[in-house]
mmCIF file of C-alpha atoms and ligand atoms in Angstrom:
data_model
loop_
_atom_site.group_PDB
_atom_site.id
_atom_site.type_symbol
_atom_site.label_atom_id
_atom_site.label_comp_id
_atom_site.label_asym_id
_atom_site.label_seq_id
_atom_site.Cartn_x
_atom_site.Cartn_y
_atom_site.Cartn_z
ATOM 1 C CA UNK V 1 65.030 -28.854 -19.220
ATOM 2 C CA UNK V 2 66.818 -32.242 -19.448
ATOM 3 C CA UNK V 3 68.143 -33.671 -16.200
ATOM 4 C CA UNK V 4 71.877 -33.973 -15.588
ATOM 5 C CA UNK V 5 73.396 -37.145 -14.171
ATOM 6 C CA UNK V 6 76.693 -36.698 -12.303
ATOM 7 C CA UNK V 7 78.407 -40.052 -11.843
ATOM 8 C CA UNK V 8 81.887 -41.540 -11.372
ATOM 9 C CA UNK V 9 84.104 -41.629 -14.457
ATOM 10 C CA UNK V 10 84.419 -45.005 -16.198
ATOM 11 C CA UNK V 11 86.971 -45.985 -18.833
ATOM 12 C CA UNK V 12 84.272 -45.969 -21.520
ATOM 13 C CA UNK V 13 83.821 -42.193 -20.978
ATOM 14 C CA UNK V 14 87.412 -41.460 -22.043
ATOM 15 C CA UNK V 15 86.751 -40.756 -25.767
ATOM 16 C CA UNK V 16 83.977 -38.281 -24.867
ATOM 17 C CA UNK V 17 86.162 -36.573 -22.273
ATOM 18 C CA UNK V 18 88.917 -36.300 -24.897
ATOM 19 C CA UNK V 19 86.385 -34.676 -27.267
ATOM 20 C CA UNK V 20 85.368 -32.235 -24.521
ATOM 21 C CA UNK V 21 89.064 -31.413 -23.990
ATOM 22 C CA UNK V 22 89.324 -30.646 -27.704
ATOM 23 C CA UNK V 23 86.277 -28.363 -27.468
ATOM 24 C CA UNK V 24 87.697 -26.411 -24.525
ATOM 25 C CA UNK V 25 91.171 -26.384 -26.131
ATOM 26 C CA UNK V 26 93.084 -28.501 -23.665
ATOM 27 C CA UNK V 27 95.544 -30.196 -26.048
ATOM 28 C CA UNK V 28 97.198 -32.338 -23.351
ATOM 29 C CA UNK V 29 93.941 -34.287 -22.815
ATOM 30 C CA UNK V 30 92.743 -34.967 -26.370
ATOM 31 C CA UNK V 31 94.056 -38.557 -26.292
ATOM 32 C CA UNK V 32 91.533 -40.960 -24.650
ATOM 33 C CA UNK V 33 94.355 -43.115 -23.316
ATOM 34 C CA UNK V 34 95.847 -40.127 -21.474
ATOM 35 C CA UNK V 35 92.389 -39.363 -20.033
ATOM 36 C CA UNK V 36 92.062 -42.980 -18.828
ATOM 37 C CA UNK V 37 95.488 -42.924 -17.173
ATOM 38 C CA UNK V 38 94.848 -39.529 -15.526
ATOM 39 C CA UNK V 39 91.542 -40.747 -14.095
ATOM 40 C CA UNK V 40 92.969 -44.083 -12.901
ATOM 41 C CA UNK V 41 96.003 -42.512 -11.186
ATOM 42 C CA UNK V 42 96.508 -43.557 -7.531
ATOM 43 C CA UNK V 43 94.456 -41.317 -5.231
ATOM 44 C CA UNK V 44 92.610 -39.672 -8.120
ATOM 45 C CA UNK V 45 88.851 -39.336 -8.304
ATOM 46 C CA UNK V 46 86.924 -38.289 -11.388
ATOM 47 C CA UNK V 47 83.284 -37.607 -12.260
ATOM 48 C CA UNK V 48 81.383 -36.976 -15.471
ATOM 49 C CA UNK V 49 78.118 -35.142 -16.165
ATOM 50 C CA UNK V 50 75.747 -36.732 -18.671
ATOM 51 C CA UNK V 51 72.579 -35.323 -20.163
ATOM 52 C CA UNK V 52 70.391 -37.153 -22.669
ATOM 53 C CA UNK V 53 73.199 -39.667 -23.150
ATOM 54 C CA UNK V 54 75.800 -37.018 -23.980
ATOM 55 C CA UNK V 55 78.864 -36.268 -21.852
ATOM 56 C CA UNK V 56 78.801 -32.526 -21.095
ATOM 57 C CA UNK V 57 81.216 -32.160 -18.177
ATOM 58 C CA UNK V 58 84.200 -33.718 -16.439
ATOM 59 C CA UNK V 59 86.232 -33.182 -13.281
ATOM 60 C CA UNK V 60 89.316 -34.910 -11.912
ATOM 61 C CA UNK V 61 91.100 -34.409 -8.588
ATOM 62 C CA UNK V 62 93.935 -36.313 -6.893
ATOM 63 C CA UNK V 63 94.054 -36.321 -3.117
ATOM 64 C CA UNK V 64 95.594 -37.906 -0.035
ATOM 65 C CA UNK V 65 92.174 -38.899 1.311
ATOM 66 C CA UNK V 66 92.742 -37.005 4.567
ATOM 67 C CA UNK V 67 93.794 -33.371 4.282
ATOM 68 C CA UNK V 68 94.654 -32.271 0.809
ATOM 69 C CA UNK V 69 93.130 -32.578 -2.635
ATOM 70 C CA UNK V 70 93.885 -30.693 -5.824
ATOM 71 C CA UNK V 71 91.339 -29.921 -8.530
ATOM 72 C CA UNK V 72 93.303 -30.714 -11.654
ATOM 73 C CA UNK V 73 90.571 -30.535 -14.305
ATOM 74 C CA UNK V 74 87.033 -29.198 -14.539
ATOM 75 C CA UNK V 75 85.279 -28.433 -17.804
ATOM 76 C CA UNK V 76 81.699 -28.080 -19.022
ATOM 77 C CA UNK V 77 80.689 -28.020 -22.672
ATOM 78 C CA UNK V 78 80.000 -24.402 -23.785
ATOM 79 C CA UNK V 79 76.407 -25.236 -24.769
ATOM 80 C CA UNK V 80 75.604 -26.479 -21.261
ATOM 81 C CA UNK V 81 77.076 -23.771 -19.058
ATOM 82 C CA UNK V 82 75.314 -21.755 -16.325
ATOM 83 C CA UNK V 83 73.143 -24.726 -15.391
ATOM 84 C CA UNK V 84 75.035 -25.640 -12.219
ATOM 85 C CA UNK V 85 76.844 -28.575 -13.862
ATOM 86 C CA UNK V 86 80.364 -27.487 -12.862
ATOM 87 C CA UNK V 87 79.182 -26.836 -9.322
ATOM 88 C CA UNK V 88 77.663 -30.331 -9.102
ATOM 89 C CA UNK V 89 80.816 -31.910 -10.567
ATOM 90 C CA UNK V 90 83.094 -30.039 -8.177
ATOM 91 C CA UNK V 91 80.999 -30.922 -5.117
ATOM 92 C CA UNK V 92 80.828 -34.619 -6.081
ATOM 93 C CA UNK V 93 84.550 -34.779 -6.833
ATOM 94 C CA UNK V 94 85.569 -32.905 -3.673
ATOM 95 C CA UNK V 95 83.395 -35.142 -1.462
ATOM 96 C CA UNK V 96 84.745 -38.242 -3.142
ATOM 97 C CA UNK V 97 88.379 -37.288 -2.422
ATOM 98 C CA UNK V 98 87.620 -37.504 1.314
ATOM 99 C CA UNK V 99 89.990 -34.568 1.854
ATOM 100 C CA UNK V 100 89.356 -31.568 4.118
ATOM 101 C CA UNK V 101 90.320 -29.002 1.502
ATOM 102 C CA UNK V 102 90.914 -28.555 -2.210
ATOM 103 C CA UNK V 103 93.496 -26.342 -3.912
ATOM 104 C CA UNK V 104 93.479 -25.332 -7.559
ATOM 105 C CA UNK V 105 95.104 -23.060 -10.043
ATOM 106 C CA UNK V 106 93.272 -21.553 -13.007
ATOM 107 C CA UNK V 107 94.020 -19.159 -15.815
ATOM 108 C CA UNK V 108 93.126 -15.588 -14.920
ATOM 109 C CA UNK V 109 89.711 -14.693 -16.285
ATOM 110 C CA UNK V 110 86.374 -13.332 -15.168
ATOM 111 C CA UNK V 111 84.489 -16.635 -15.619
ATOM 112 C CA UNK V 112 86.820 -18.881 -13.627
ATOM 113 C CA UNK V 113 87.199 -16.139 -11.050
ATOM 114 C CA UNK V 114 83.423 -15.771 -10.630
ATOM 115 C CA UNK V 115 82.963 -19.539 -10.595
ATOM 116 C CA UNK V 116 85.535 -20.378 -7.905
ATOM 117 C CA UNK V 117 84.726 -17.285 -5.845
ATOM 118 C CA UNK V 118 81.137 -18.577 -5.610
ATOM 119 C CA UNK V 119 82.417 -21.284 -3.181
ATOM 120 C CA UNK V 120 83.656 -20.822 0.378
ATOM 121 C CA UNK V 121 87.317 -20.147 -0.243
ATOM 122 C CA UNK V 122 90.545 -18.454 0.716
ATOM 123 C CA UNK V 123 92.523 -16.745 -2.041
ATOM 124 C CA UNK V 124 96.185 -17.772 -2.252
ATOM 125 C CA UNK V 125 98.843 -17.512 -4.940
ATOM 126 C CA UNK V 126 100.021 -20.516 -6.951
ATOM 127 C CA UNK V 127 102.681 -21.795 -9.309
ATOM 128 C CA UNK V 128 102.842 -24.439 -12.036
ATOM 129 C CA UNK V 129 106.248 -26.076 -12.244
ATOM 130 C CA UNK V 130 107.774 -27.986 -15.166
ATOM 131 C CA UNK V 131 110.526 -30.630 -15.159
ATOM 132 C CA UNK V 132 113.971 -29.409 -16.095
ATOM 133 C CA UNK V 133 113.264 -25.915 -14.851
ATOM 134 C CA UNK V 134 114.576 -26.511 -11.345
ATOM 135 C CA UNK V 135 116.862 -23.808 -10.039
ATOM 136 C CA UNK V 136 119.827 -25.368 -8.244
ATOM 137 C CA UNK V 137 120.861 -23.989 -4.880
ATOM 138 C CA UNK V 138 123.787 -21.515 -5.043
ATOM 139 C CA UNK V 139 127.262 -22.709 -4.022
HETATM 140 C C1 COA Q 1 84.341 -22.512 -15.431
HETATM 141 C C2 COA Q 1 83.291 -23.541 -15.889
HETATM 142 C C3 COA Q 1 83.758 -24.946 -15.477
HETATM 143 C C4 COA Q 1 81.938 -23.193 -15.213
HETATM 144 O O1 COA Q 1 80.985 -24.189 -15.630
HETATM 145 P P1 COA Q 1 79.398 -23.972 -15.457
HETATM 146 O O2 COA Q 1 78.744 -25.313 -15.496
HETATM 147 O O3 COA Q 1 78.916 -22.952 -16.419
HETATM 148 O O4 COA Q 1 79.308 -23.344 -13.982
HETATM 149 P P2 COA Q 1 78.006 -23.361 -13.027
HETATM 150 O O5 COA Q 1 76.779 -23.254 -13.866
HETATM 151 O O6 COA Q 1 78.100 -24.510 -12.099
HETATM 152 O O7 COA Q 1 78.242 -21.970 -12.253
HETATM 153 C C5 COA Q 1 78.191 -21.871 -10.850
HETATM 154 C C6 COA Q 1 78.399 -20.441 -10.461
HETATM 155 O O8 COA Q 1 79.666 -19.941 -10.920
HETATM 156 C C7 COA Q 1 79.524 -18.556 -11.339
HETATM 157 N N1 COA Q 1 79.694 -18.464 -12.811
HETATM 158 C C8 COA Q 1 79.856 -19.490 -13.678
HETATM 159 N N2 COA Q 1 80.010 -19.029 -14.945
HETATM 160 C C9 COA Q 1 79.947 -17.678 -14.864
HETATM 161 C C10 COA Q 1 80.016 -16.620 -15.827
HETATM 162 N N3 COA Q 1 80.199 -16.886 -17.152
HETATM 163 N N4 COA Q 1 79.902 -15.340 -15.393
HETATM 164 C C11 COA Q 1 79.718 -15.060 -14.084
HETATM 165 N N5 COA Q 1 79.620 -16.038 -13.116
HETATM 166 C C12 COA Q 1 79.743 -17.318 -13.500
HETATM 167 C C13 COA Q 1 78.104 -18.151 -10.936
HETATM 168 O O9 COA Q 1 78.140 -17.732 -9.587
HETATM 169 C C14 COA Q 1 77.375 -19.487 -11.047
HETATM 170 O O10 COA Q 1 76.189 -19.542 -10.313
HETATM 171 P P3 COA Q 1 74.810 -18.956 -10.951
HETATM 172 O O11 COA Q 1 74.708 -19.506 -12.352
HETATM 173 O O12 COA Q 1 73.752 -19.470 -10.020
HETATM 174 O O13 COA Q 1 74.977 -17.458 -10.950
HETATM 175 C C15 COA Q 1 83.076 -23.478 -17.433
HETATM 176 O O14 COA Q 1 82.881 -22.125 -17.809
HETATM 177 C C16 COA Q 1 84.211 -24.070 -18.258
HETATM 178 O O15 COA Q 1 84.240 -25.281 -18.514
HETATM 179 N N6 COA Q 1 85.164 -23.231 -18.697
HETATM 180 C C17 COA Q 1 86.296 -23.705 -19.544
HETATM 181 C C18 COA Q 1 87.250 -24.599 -18.766
HETATM 182 C C19 COA Q 1 87.762 -23.916 -17.504
HETATM 183 O O16 COA Q 1 88.139 -22.748 -17.524
HETATM 184 N N7 COA Q 1 87.794 -24.690 -16.385
HETATM 185 C C20 COA Q 1 88.208 -24.167 -15.079
HETATM 186 C C21 COA Q 1 89.673 -24.098 -14.896
HETATM 187 S S1 COA Q 1 90.377 -25.697 -14.560
#
């Protein structure tokens, strides 16, 4: 089986990450320029997985470098799953944030549930907020 190389994201990876986002149906990340900006954001760390010259996985996580990081994106190409690639990406990204812990939200589903539950974890509930949806205090 071909070896997998997990290494820090570089700007030249952006078009391949955008293609991966298309494959996994993440429409907000199908523009390479958006991918570049997301990965270069202050405090963000990002890694890619390459095999035989092809990009097959990507992870990105912002963090404060001390306590808290947040796994924003993690995806592996469908043809390369169940080979430990997401695990390797998550471990590399988490370590690189320098934070003590990592939070994440994910769509409900048996695969993401099984994947994240395979790490040491504590289950909590989460929210995703959008601008303009703020509820003003009464009175
Ligand atoms: C979730 C995802 C990233 C997992 O990628 P992956 O490279 O296949 O995961 P790994 O091979 O590293 O799996 C590690 C462990 O997670 C669990 N796991 C992963 N996929 C699983 C599945 N389909 N069924 C059951 N358990 C699974 C297993 O415990 C597995 O270890 P094992 O193979 O030794 O049993 C991948 O399915 C994916 O990209 N999905 C679409 C995007 C997504 O949902 N991203 C996460 C939300 S941000």
